[in-house]
Short mmCIF file of C-alpha atoms in Angstrom, two decimals:
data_model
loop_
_atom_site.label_atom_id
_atom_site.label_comp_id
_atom_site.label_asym_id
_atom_site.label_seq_id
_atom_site.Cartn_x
_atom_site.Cartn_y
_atom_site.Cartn_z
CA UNK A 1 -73.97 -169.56 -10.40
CA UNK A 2 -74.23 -167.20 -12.76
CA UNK A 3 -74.86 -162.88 -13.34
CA UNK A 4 -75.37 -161.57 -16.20
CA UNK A 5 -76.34 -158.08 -17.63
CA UNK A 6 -78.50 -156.77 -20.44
CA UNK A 7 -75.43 -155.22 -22.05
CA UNK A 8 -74.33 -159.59 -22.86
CA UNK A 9 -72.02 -159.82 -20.20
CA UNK A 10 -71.99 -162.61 -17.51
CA UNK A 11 -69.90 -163.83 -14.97
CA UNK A 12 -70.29 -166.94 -13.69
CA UNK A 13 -68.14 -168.96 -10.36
CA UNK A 14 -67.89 -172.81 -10.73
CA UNK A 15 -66.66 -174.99 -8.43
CA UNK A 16 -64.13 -177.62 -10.40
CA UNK A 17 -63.63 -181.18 -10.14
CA UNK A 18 -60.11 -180.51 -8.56
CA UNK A 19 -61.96 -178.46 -5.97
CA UNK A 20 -60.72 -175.17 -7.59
CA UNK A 21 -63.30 -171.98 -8.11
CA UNK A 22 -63.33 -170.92 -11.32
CA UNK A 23 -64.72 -167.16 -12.11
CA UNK A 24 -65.38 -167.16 -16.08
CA UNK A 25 -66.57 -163.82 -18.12
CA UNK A 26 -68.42 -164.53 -20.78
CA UNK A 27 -68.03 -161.86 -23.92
CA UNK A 28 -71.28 -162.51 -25.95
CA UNK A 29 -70.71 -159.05 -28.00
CA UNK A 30 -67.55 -160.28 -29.56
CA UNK A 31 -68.24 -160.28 -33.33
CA UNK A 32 -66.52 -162.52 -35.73
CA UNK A 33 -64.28 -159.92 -36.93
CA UNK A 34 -62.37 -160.41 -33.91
CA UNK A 35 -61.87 -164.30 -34.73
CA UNK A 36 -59.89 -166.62 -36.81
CA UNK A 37 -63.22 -168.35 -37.35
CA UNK A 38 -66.50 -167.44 -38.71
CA UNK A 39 -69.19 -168.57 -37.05
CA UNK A 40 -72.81 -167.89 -36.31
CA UNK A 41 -72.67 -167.94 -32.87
CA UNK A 42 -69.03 -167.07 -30.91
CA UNK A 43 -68.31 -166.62 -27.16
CA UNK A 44 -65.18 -165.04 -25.93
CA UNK A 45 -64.55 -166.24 -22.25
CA UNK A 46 -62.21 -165.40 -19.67
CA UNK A 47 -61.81 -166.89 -16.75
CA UNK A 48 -59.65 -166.86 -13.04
CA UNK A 49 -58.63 -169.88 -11.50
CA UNK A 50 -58.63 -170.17 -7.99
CA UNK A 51 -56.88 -173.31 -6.94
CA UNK A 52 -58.21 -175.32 -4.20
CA UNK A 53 -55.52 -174.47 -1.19
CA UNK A 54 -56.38 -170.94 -1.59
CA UNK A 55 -60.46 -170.95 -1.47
CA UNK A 56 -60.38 -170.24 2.48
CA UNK A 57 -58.25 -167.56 1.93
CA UNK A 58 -60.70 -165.79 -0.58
CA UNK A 59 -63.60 -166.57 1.56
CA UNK A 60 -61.98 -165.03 4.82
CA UNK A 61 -60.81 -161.84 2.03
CA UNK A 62 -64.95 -162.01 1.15
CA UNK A 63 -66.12 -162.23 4.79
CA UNK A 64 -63.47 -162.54 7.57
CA UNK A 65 -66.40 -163.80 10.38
CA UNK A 66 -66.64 -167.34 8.60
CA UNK A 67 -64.89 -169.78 10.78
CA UNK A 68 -65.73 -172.64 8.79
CA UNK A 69 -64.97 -173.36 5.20
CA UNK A 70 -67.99 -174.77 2.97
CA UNK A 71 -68.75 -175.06 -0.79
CA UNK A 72 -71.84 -173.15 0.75
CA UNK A 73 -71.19 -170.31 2.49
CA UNK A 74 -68.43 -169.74 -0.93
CA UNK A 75 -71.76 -169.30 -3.31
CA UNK A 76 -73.17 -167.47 -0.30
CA UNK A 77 -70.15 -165.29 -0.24
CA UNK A 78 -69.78 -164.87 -3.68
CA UNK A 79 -73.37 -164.18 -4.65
CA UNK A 80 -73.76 -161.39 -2.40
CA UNK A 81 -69.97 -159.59 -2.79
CA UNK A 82 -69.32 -160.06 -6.40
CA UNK A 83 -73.16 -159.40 -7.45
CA UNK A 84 -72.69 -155.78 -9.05
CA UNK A 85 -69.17 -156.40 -10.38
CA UNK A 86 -68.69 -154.77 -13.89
CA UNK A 87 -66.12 -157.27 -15.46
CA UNK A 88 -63.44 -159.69 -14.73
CA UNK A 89 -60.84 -157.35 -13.43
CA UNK A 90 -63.00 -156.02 -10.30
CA UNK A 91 -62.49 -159.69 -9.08
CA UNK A 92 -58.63 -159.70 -10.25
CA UNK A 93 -58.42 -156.03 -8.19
CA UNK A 94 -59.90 -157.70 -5.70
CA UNK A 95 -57.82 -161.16 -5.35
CA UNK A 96 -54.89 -158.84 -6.15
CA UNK A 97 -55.31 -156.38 -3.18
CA UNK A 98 -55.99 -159.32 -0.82
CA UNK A 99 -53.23 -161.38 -2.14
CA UNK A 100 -54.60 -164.33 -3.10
CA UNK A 101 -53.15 -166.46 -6.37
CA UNK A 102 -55.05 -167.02 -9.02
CA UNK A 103 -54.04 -168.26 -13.25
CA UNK A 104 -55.98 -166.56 -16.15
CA UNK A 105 -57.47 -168.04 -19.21
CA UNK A 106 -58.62 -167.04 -22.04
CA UNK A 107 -59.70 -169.23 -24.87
CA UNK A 108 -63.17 -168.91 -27.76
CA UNK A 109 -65.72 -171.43 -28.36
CA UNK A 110 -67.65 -171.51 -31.01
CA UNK A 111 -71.34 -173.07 -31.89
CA UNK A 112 -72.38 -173.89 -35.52
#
């Protein structure tokens, strides 16, 4: 799933192999200035990890009247709560202030 904005922001939420929910930002105004590499076409992304033991918490923080878990009712969740969200750190202020864990990453790919 995946919102983006006219400005060339998106965040997208994946569900990993390992079960985990990933929340990625995707930069597409970075310019090559800001990279070891030139190339025509360069995404910055950022993402949050949320590991697999703590996606009930952060669907209970997102809607506490779920009883029962489900890939589902997550995109559900998510699509509805995080759908105006300005950036990355809204969701890290949010897992923050309901205490959930979660493991940042940042990394560049680049097209040619």
């Amino acid at each position: 799933m995946e919102f983006c904005r006219t400005n060339g922001y998106c965040i997208s939420i994946d569900l990993g192999p390992d079960a985990s929910v990933t929340f990625t930002y995707y930069d597409l105004k970075k310019n090559d200035q800001e990279s070891i590499y030139v190339s025509a076409a360069n995404k910055y992304e950022y993402s949050i990890i949320i590991k697999k033991n703590d996606k009930e918490k952060f669907l209970s923080a997102i809607n506490p009247n779920i009883d029962v878990y489900s890939d589902e009712h997550l995109f559900d969740e998510v699509s509805s709560h995080f759908k105006y969200v300005s950036s990355l750190e809204d969701i890290k202020n949010f897992l923050l202030s309901n205490h959930i864990p979660f493991e940042p990453f940042t990394w560049v790919e680049f097209y040619d």
